[in-house]
Each structure stands twice: as C-alpha cells, then as structure tokens.
Coordinates of C-alpha atoms and ligand atoms in Angstrom, one line a residue:
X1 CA -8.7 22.9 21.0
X2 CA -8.4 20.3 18.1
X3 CA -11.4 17.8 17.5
X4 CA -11.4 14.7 19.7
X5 CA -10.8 12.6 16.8
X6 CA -7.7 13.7 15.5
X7 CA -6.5 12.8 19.1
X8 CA -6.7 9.6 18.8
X9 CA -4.1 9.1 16.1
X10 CA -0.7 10.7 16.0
X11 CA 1.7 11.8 13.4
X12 CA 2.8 9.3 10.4
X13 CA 5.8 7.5 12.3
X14 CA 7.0 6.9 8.4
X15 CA 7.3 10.7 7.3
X16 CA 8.6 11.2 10.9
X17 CA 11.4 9.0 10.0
X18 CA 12.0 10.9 6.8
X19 CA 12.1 14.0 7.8
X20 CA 15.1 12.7 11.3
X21 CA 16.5 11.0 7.5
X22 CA 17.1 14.7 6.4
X23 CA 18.1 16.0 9.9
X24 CA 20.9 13.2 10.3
X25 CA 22.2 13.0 6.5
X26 CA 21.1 9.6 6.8
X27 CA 19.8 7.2 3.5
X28 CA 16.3 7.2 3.5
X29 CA 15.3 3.2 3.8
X30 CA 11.9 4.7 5.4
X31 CA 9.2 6.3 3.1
X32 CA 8.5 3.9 0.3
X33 CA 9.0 6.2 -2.6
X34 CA 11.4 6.3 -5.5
X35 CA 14.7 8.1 -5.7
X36 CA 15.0 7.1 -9.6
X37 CA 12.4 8.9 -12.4
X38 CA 9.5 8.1 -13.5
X39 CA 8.8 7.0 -17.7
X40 CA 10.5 9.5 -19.6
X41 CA 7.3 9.3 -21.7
X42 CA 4.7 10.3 -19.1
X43 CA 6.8 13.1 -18.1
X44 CA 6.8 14.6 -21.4
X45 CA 2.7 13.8 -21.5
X46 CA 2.4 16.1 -18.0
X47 CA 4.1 19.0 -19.6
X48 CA 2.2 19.0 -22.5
X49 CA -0.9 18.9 -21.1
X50 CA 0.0 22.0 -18.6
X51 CA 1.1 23.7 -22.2
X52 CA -1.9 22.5 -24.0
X53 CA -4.0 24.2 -20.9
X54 CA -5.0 21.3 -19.6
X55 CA -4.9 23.4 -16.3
X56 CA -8.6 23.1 -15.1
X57 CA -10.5 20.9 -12.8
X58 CA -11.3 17.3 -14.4
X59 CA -14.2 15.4 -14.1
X60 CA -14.7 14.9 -10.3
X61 CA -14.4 11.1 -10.9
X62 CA -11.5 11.4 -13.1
X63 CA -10.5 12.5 -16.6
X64 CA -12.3 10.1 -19.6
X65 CA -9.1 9.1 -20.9
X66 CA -7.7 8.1 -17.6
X67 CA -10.4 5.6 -17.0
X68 CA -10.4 3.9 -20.2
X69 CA -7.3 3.4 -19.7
X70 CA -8.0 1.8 -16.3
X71 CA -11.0 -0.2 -17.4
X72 CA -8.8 -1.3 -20.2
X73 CA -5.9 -2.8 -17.5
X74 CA -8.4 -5.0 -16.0
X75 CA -9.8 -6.1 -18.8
X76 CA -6.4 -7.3 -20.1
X77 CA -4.5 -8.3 -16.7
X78 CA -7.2 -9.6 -14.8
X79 CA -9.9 -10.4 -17.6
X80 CA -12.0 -8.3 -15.4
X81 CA -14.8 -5.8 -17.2
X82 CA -15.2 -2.4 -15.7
X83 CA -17.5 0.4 -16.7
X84 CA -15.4 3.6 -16.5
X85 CA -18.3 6.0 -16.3
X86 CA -20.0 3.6 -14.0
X87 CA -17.1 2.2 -11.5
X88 CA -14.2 3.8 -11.5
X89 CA -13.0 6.8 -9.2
X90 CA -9.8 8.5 -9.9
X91 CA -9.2 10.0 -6.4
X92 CA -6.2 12.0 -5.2
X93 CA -3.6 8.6 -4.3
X94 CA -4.9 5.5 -3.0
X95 CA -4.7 7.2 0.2
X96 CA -8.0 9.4 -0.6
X97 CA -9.6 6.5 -2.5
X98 CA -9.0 4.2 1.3
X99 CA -10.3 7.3 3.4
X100 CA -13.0 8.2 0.9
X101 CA -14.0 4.4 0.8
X102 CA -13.9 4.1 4.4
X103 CA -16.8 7.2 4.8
X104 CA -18.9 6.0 2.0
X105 CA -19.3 2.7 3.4
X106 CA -18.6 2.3 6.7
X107 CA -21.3 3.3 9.5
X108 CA -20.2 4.4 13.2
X109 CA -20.2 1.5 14.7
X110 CA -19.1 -0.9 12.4
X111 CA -16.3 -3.3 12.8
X112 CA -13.7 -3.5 10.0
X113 CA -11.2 -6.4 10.3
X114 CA -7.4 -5.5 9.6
X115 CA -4.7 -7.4 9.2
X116 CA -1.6 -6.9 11.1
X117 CA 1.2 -5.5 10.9
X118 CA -0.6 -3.1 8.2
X119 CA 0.0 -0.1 6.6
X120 CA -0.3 3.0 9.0
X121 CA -3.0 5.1 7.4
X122 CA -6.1 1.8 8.0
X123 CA -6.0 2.9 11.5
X124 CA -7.0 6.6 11.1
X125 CA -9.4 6.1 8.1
X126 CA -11.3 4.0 10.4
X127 CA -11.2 6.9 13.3
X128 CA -11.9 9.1 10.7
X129 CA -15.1 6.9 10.1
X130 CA -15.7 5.9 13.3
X131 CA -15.2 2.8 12.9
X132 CA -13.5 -0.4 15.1
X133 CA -11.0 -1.5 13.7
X134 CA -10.3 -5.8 15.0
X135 CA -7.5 -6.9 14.3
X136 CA -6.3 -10.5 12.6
X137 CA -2.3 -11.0 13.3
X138 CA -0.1 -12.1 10.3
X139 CA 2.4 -14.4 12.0
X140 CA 6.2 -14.0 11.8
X141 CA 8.4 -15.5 10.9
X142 CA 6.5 -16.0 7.3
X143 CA 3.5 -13.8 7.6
X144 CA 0.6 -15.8 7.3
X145 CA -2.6 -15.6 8.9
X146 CA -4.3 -18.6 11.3
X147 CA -7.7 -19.1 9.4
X148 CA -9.3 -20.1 12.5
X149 CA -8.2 -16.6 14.3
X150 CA -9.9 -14.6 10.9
X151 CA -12.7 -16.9 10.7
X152 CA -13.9 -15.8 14.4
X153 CA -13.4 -12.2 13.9
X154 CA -16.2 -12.2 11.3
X155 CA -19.3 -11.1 13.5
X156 CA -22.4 -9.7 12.9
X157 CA -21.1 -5.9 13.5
X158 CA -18.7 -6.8 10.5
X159 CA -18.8 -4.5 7.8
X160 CA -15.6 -4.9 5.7
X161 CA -12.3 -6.7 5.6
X162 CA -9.2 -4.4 4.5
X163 CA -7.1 -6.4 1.9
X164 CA -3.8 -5.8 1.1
X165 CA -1.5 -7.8 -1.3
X166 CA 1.2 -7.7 -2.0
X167 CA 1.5 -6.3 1.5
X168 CA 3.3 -3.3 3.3
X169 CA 4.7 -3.6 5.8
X170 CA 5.3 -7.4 5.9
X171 CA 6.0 -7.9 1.7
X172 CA 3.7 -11.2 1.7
X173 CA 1.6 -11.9 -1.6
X174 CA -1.7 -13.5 -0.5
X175 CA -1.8 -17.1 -2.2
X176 CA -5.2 -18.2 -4.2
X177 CA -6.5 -20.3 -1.4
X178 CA -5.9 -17.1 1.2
X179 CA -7.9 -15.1 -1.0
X180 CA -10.7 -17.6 -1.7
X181 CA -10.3 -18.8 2.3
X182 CA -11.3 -14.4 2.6
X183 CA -13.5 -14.6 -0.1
X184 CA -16.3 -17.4 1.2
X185 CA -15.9 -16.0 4.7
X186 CA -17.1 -12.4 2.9
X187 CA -20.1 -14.1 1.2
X188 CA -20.8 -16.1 4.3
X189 CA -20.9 -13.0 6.5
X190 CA -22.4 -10.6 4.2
X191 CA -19.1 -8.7 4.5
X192 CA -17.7 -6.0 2.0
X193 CA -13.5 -7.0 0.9
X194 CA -11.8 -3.6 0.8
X195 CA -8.4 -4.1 -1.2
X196 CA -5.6 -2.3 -1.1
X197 CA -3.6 -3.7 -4.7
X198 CA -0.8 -0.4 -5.1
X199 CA 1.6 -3.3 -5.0
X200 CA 0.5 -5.5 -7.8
X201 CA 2.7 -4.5 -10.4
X202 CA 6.0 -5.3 -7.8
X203 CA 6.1 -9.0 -7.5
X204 CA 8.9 -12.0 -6.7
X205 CA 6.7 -14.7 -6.2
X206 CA 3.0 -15.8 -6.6
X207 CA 0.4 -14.4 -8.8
X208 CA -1.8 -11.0 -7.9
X209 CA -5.2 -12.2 -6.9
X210 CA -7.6 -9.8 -7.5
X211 CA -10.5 -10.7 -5.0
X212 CA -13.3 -8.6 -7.1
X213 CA -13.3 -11.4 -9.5
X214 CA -13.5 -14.5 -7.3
X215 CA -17.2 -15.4 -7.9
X216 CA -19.6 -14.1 -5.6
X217 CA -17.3 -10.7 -4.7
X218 CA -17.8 -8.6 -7.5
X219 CA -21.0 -6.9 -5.9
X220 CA -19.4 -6.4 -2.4
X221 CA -15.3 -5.6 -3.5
X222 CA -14.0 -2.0 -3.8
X223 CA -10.7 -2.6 -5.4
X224 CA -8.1 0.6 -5.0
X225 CA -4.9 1.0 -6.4
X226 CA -2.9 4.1 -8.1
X227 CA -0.3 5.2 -10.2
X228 CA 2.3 5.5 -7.9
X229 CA 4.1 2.5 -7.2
X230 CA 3.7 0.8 -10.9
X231 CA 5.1 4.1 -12.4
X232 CA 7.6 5.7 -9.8
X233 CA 5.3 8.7 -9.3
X234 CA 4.5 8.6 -5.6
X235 CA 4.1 12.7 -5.8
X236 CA 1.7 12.6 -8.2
X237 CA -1.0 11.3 -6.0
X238 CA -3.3 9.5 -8.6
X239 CA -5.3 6.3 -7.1
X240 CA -8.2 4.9 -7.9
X241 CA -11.4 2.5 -6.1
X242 CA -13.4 0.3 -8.4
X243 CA -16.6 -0.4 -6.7
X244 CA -20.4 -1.3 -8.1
X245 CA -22.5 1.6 -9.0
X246 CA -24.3 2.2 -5.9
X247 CA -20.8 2.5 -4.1
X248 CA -19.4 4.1 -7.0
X249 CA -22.2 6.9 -6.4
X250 CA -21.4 7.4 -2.8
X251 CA -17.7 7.3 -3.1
X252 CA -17.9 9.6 -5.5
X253 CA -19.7 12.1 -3.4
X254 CA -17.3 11.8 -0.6
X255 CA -14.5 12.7 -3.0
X256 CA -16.0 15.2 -4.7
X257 CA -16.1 17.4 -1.4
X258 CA -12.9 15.9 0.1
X259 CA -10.7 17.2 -3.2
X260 CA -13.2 18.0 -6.9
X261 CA -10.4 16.0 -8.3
X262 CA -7.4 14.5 -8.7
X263 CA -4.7 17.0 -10.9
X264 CA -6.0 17.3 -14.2
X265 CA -2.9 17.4 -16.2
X266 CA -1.6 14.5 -14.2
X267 CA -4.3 12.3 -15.0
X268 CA -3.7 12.9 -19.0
X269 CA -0.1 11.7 -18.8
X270 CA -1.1 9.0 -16.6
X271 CA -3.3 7.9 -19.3
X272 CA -0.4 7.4 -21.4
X273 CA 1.4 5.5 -18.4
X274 CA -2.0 3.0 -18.8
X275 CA -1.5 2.2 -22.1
X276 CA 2.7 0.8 -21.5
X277 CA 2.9 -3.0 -23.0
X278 CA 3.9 -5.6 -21.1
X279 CA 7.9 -5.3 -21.8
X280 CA 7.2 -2.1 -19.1
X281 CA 6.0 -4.2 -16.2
X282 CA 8.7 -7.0 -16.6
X283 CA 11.3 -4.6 -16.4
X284 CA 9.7 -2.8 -13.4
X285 CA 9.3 -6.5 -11.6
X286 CA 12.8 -7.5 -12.4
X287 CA 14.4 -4.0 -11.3
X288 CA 12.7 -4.7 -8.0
X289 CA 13.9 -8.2 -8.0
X290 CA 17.5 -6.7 -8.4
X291 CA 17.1 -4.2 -5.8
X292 CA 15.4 -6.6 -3.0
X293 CA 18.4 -9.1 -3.7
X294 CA 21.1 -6.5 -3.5
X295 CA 19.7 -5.3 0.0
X296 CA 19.2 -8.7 1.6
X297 CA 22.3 -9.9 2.4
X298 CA 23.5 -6.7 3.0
X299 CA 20.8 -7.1 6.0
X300 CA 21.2 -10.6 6.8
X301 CA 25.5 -10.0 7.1
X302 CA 24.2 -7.1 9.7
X303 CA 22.3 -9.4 12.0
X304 CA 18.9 -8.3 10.7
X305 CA 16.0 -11.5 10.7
X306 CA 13.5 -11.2 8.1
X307 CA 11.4 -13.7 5.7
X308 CA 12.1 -13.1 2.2
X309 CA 9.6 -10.4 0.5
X310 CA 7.4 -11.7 -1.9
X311 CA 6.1 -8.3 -3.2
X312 CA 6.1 -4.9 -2.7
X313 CA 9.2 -2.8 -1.6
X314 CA 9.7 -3.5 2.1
X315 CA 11.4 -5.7 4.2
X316 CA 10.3 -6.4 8.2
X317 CA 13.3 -7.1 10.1
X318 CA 14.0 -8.7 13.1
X319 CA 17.1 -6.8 15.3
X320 CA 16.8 -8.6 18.8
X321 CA 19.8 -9.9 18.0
X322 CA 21.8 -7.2 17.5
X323 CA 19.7 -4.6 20.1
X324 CA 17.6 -4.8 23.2
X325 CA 16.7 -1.4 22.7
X326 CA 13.0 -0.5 21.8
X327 CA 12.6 0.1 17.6
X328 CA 12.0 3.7 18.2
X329 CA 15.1 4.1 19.9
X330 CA 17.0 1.8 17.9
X331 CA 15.6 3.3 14.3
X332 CA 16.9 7.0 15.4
X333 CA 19.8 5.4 16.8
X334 CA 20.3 3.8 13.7
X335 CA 19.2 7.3 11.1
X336 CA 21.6 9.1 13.4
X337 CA 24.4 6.7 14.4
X338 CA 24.9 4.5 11.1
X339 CA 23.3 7.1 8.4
X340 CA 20.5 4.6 7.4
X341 CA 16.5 5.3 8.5
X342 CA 14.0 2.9 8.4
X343 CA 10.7 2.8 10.4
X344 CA 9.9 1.8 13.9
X345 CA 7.8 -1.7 13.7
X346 CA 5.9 -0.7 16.0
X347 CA 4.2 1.9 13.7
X348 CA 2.4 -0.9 11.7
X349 CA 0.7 -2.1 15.1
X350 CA -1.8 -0.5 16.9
X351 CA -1.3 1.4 19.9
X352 CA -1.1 -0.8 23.4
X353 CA -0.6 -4.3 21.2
X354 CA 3.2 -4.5 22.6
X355 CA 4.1 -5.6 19.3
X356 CA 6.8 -5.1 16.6
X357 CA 9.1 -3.2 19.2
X358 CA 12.0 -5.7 17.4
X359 CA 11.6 -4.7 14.3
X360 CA 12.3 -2.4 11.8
X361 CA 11.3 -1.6 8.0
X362 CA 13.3 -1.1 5.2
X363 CA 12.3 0.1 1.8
X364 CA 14.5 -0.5 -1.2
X365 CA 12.7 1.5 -4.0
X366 CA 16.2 3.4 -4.4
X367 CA 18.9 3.4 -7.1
X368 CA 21.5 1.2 -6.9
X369 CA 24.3 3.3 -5.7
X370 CA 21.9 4.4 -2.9
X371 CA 21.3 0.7 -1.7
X372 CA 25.2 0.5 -2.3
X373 CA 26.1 3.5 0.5
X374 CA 23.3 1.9 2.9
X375 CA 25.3 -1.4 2.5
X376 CA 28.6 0.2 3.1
X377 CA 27.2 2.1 6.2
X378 CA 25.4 -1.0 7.3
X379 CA 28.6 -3.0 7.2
X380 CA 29.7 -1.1 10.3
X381 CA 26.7 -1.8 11.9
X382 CA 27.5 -4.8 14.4
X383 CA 30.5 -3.1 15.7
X384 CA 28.4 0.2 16.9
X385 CA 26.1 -1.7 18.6
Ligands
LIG1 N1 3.4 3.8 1.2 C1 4.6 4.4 1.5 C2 5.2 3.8 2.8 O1 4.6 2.9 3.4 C3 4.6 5.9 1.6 C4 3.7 6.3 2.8 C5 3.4 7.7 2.7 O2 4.2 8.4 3.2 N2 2.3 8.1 2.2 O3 6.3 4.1 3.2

C-alpha cells in the first residue's frame, strides 16, 4: 500500500494531456516545452564536456562555473549581488529547487499562501512538506489579485508566500506596486517570499520584479529559476534557488540526498548559455511575442475568452461559449476530436474549489508551422461543437 501522502495528490493533469496528445495525433498546446532547439552553442558545450569526461558528479550545489555565471546574471540584470559559494543551489529544474525549498523551510503545520490558478506542482510540494497550502484567487478576466483578500490570509501560522511572475497558468507579470503591496505584507508578517521567476526572460509587457531586492526581502526571499525556459532546454532539468546562507545550508542538504546533483556536463554548457549578451534575450522575447500573436486570434476567431498574456508561454481560455461540457471532457474532446491538446483549467485549482471547469490552457512555445496546423485545425472548431 502506497504512503498516505502520495494519496492525496494525483497524477500531473499536464503530462496526462501529453501523453492522450501522442495517443490522438493531436498538436501538443499542453506541456510548456519547446518543439524548436536549443542555442546551437550550448549544444556543442554539452558534448564536449561528455568528450572531455566531464562525466562525474559535480559539486552537490552546482558546478563553479555554473554559478558564476548565475551570480554574474544578477549582478548585471537585476543589480543584485550574489555569493555563488554562499547562495546559490543549482538543483535538478526549478521543480527540485520548489520541492527542496519547500522541506528546508517549511515546518508541518505551516500555512503557505498560493496564488490561484497556479502552477500544478505548489500543491504537492506543500503535501510533500506537510504543509497548508491557503489560497489567494487571481481574478479573471485580468488576473489580478484583491489586496484586501491577500492581506487577510497573512496569519500568524504563515510561513511563506509562493511568487510566481510572469505567471503559469494565467501569463500575468506582477506590476511594481503588487510586488512591493507582497513585499511590506512579508516584512509585516515575518513571512518568507518564495519566487518562482522561470519566466523572466519571456515577457510582452511590464518589467520582471525581482522581490529579493525590494528593501527589507533580501534576508527572507528564496528566489528560483532554471535554464529551461530562457534557453529552450526543458529536458535538461537545470534550476536554481538563491536564498541567504542559513537557507542556502539547509536547502542544500535536502538536495544533496534528494539528487547529489544536477548533470554535470549539463551544467558546463549551461555555463556558456549564462554568459549570452543581451542580443540573445531580445530575440528570445520577440520570438515569443511572434508566437503569442500568431495564436491569439487564431483563438479568439474559435470562440475562446482570454486576457491578453503578459509573460510566459500560456494562455487561460474561457470556452463557455462554445461548450457546456466540463474542461476535462472538453480538452480530450478537443486532443481527440480537433487534433489540438491543451490542459484542463481545472488542474491549476485545487481539488473541491469548483473552479476553472471553463477553461482551458494553451502553450505556444512551438515553431511556427506547428502553431500554423493548430490554427488550421482550430478553424473547424465551432462547427464540431
Ligand atoms: N512548466 C511546464 C508546464 O506548465 C511543464 C510542466 C512539466 O511538465 N514539468 O506545462
């Protein structure tokens, strides 16, 4: 008989969706990953390093190079200094730096605010760390938070606040005052900011606020990010959590016995992938810009409601009016009928909230010609339904 805990979470709904994708033939709008390669130059790095037997563990806490190159990023983005033998993690994706994050700091017990619609995996790192997760809606039709509902979920059982901008599912970028609104409530409250910044790289609109340097939040922010988004390498599983050096310590422990490490020869060529100029990230923004804007209409001519993404690869669409049936129902439907998955809403709720049964996720992190057969399979969309 499995543990208890692993009951109380099911299977990802999002690489459910890919693998019905596969059984159906249908274009995979659901995982966020890329179906285009990754720098030329940091591919030719990882097979050198394999040839130049760079085969062995690394450091547990990541490979030197690697985070000098990541102290070096936030020192020249964000103006932002970080110690790499002090601070930095290198962990196995974002997804181990969250989970490891959320057992090196997070008692049984504890409440950890979320907002919502998130991004699946919150909801199992906090089971995972027994933790209670409370929950702080982001509004549709434009995604925004009521400051009055976040301000009263701060209570004295409130240990951290998870932070994620620009945000999946929903594609909102947090504006300054949100972050410094979440900021002085974290001060206030003695509260820890847990951010989740894998998007930062991928923006339309607004700046990327990094809430460890607002003043006050250094000393209680553990910022995590990765490789995988900014440099099309979602297989690659490199992330990252910046946190002081008494978090650092503790985080570190929990990933050393969750993993030893992330792939050596992965994080050499990634440390060339750190050192790309600026004429890298430009293109990568306005690729994105080109890909959202080719998918839009295509959506909005199908029926679909949605607020326009302001970062990140997704898009949260409305179908009531083109379906009364329930999104799981209407996503396979869809991945089986019309040849194009997406995820269930419901997925980025938690279980028993009622909400996001309307809605369904797309992610357009795909080639052109991809997004070009989901438009001509989506333009026979209102006539099947
Ligand atoms: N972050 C991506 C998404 O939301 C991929 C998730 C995953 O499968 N790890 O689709």
């Amino acid at each position: 008989m499995p543990a208890i805990r692993t009951a109380s979470f099911t299977e990802s709904v999002i690489r459910e969706m890919t693998r019905v994708a596969q059984q159906h033939g249908a274009i995979n709008l659901a995982q966020g990953f890329p179906d285009f390669p990754m720098p030329e130059a940091m591919k030719e790095a990882a097979c050198a390093a394999i040839h130049g037997d760079i085969n062995q563990y690394a450091i547990t806490w990541g490979a030197p190079a690697l985070r000098l190159g990541i102290a070096e990023k936030y020192r020249r983005w964000y103006d932002m200094q970080v110690d790499p033998d002090r601070h930095i993690t290198v962990t196995c994706g974002a997804t181990e730096a969250m989970a490891a994050v959320f057992l090196a700091l997070i008692d049984p017990g504890d409440e950890v605010i979320v907002f919502e619609p998130w991004y699946e995996n919150y909801g199992p790192d906090a089971i995972l760390a027994s933790a209670t997760p409370r929950y702080v809606p982001l509004e549709p039709p434009h995604w925004r938070f009521d400051p009055e509902v976040l301000r009263a979920a701060f209570n004295e059982k409130t240990k951290a606040i998870i932070v994620n901008t620009p945000q999946n599912p929903t594609g909102r970028v947090l504006t300054r005052e949100e972050i410094s609104f979440i900021a002085d409530l974290c001060i206030e409250h003695d509260v820890w900011a847990i951010t989740d910044e894998i998007y930062e790289h991928i923006r339309y609109a607004g700046g990327h606020h990094v809430l460890a340097t607002w003043p006050g939040m250094r000393e209680r922010t553990v910022t995590i990010s990765g490789l995988s988004k900014t440099f099309s390498c979602t297989g690659w599983r490199l992330g990252y959590a910046i946190a002081p050096e008494r978090e650092s310590v503790a985080i570190r422990k929990v990933h050393d016995f969750l993993t030893v490490g992330a792939p050596a020869p992965l994080q050499a060529a990634a440390a060339v992938g750190m050192s790309f100029d600026a004429e890298y990230y430009n293109h990568l923004s306005l690729d994105y810009r080109a890909r959202r804007d080719s998918l839009l209409p295509v959506l909005a001519d199908a029926g679909f409601k949605f607020s326009t993404p302001e970062g990140a690869y997704y898009v949260l669409a409305d179908f009531s009016a083109l379906s009364d049936k329930d999104d799981t129902t209407f996503g396979k439907w869809m991945a089986a009928e019309i040849g194009v998955a997406g995820v269930p809403g419901s997925s980025f709720y938690h279980a028993g909230s009622g909400r996001g049964k309307n809605m369904i996720r797309f992610a357009f992190c795909k080639k052109q010609e991809t997004l070009d057969q989901a438009a001509e399979r989506l333009a026979g969309l209102t006539a099947r339904v």
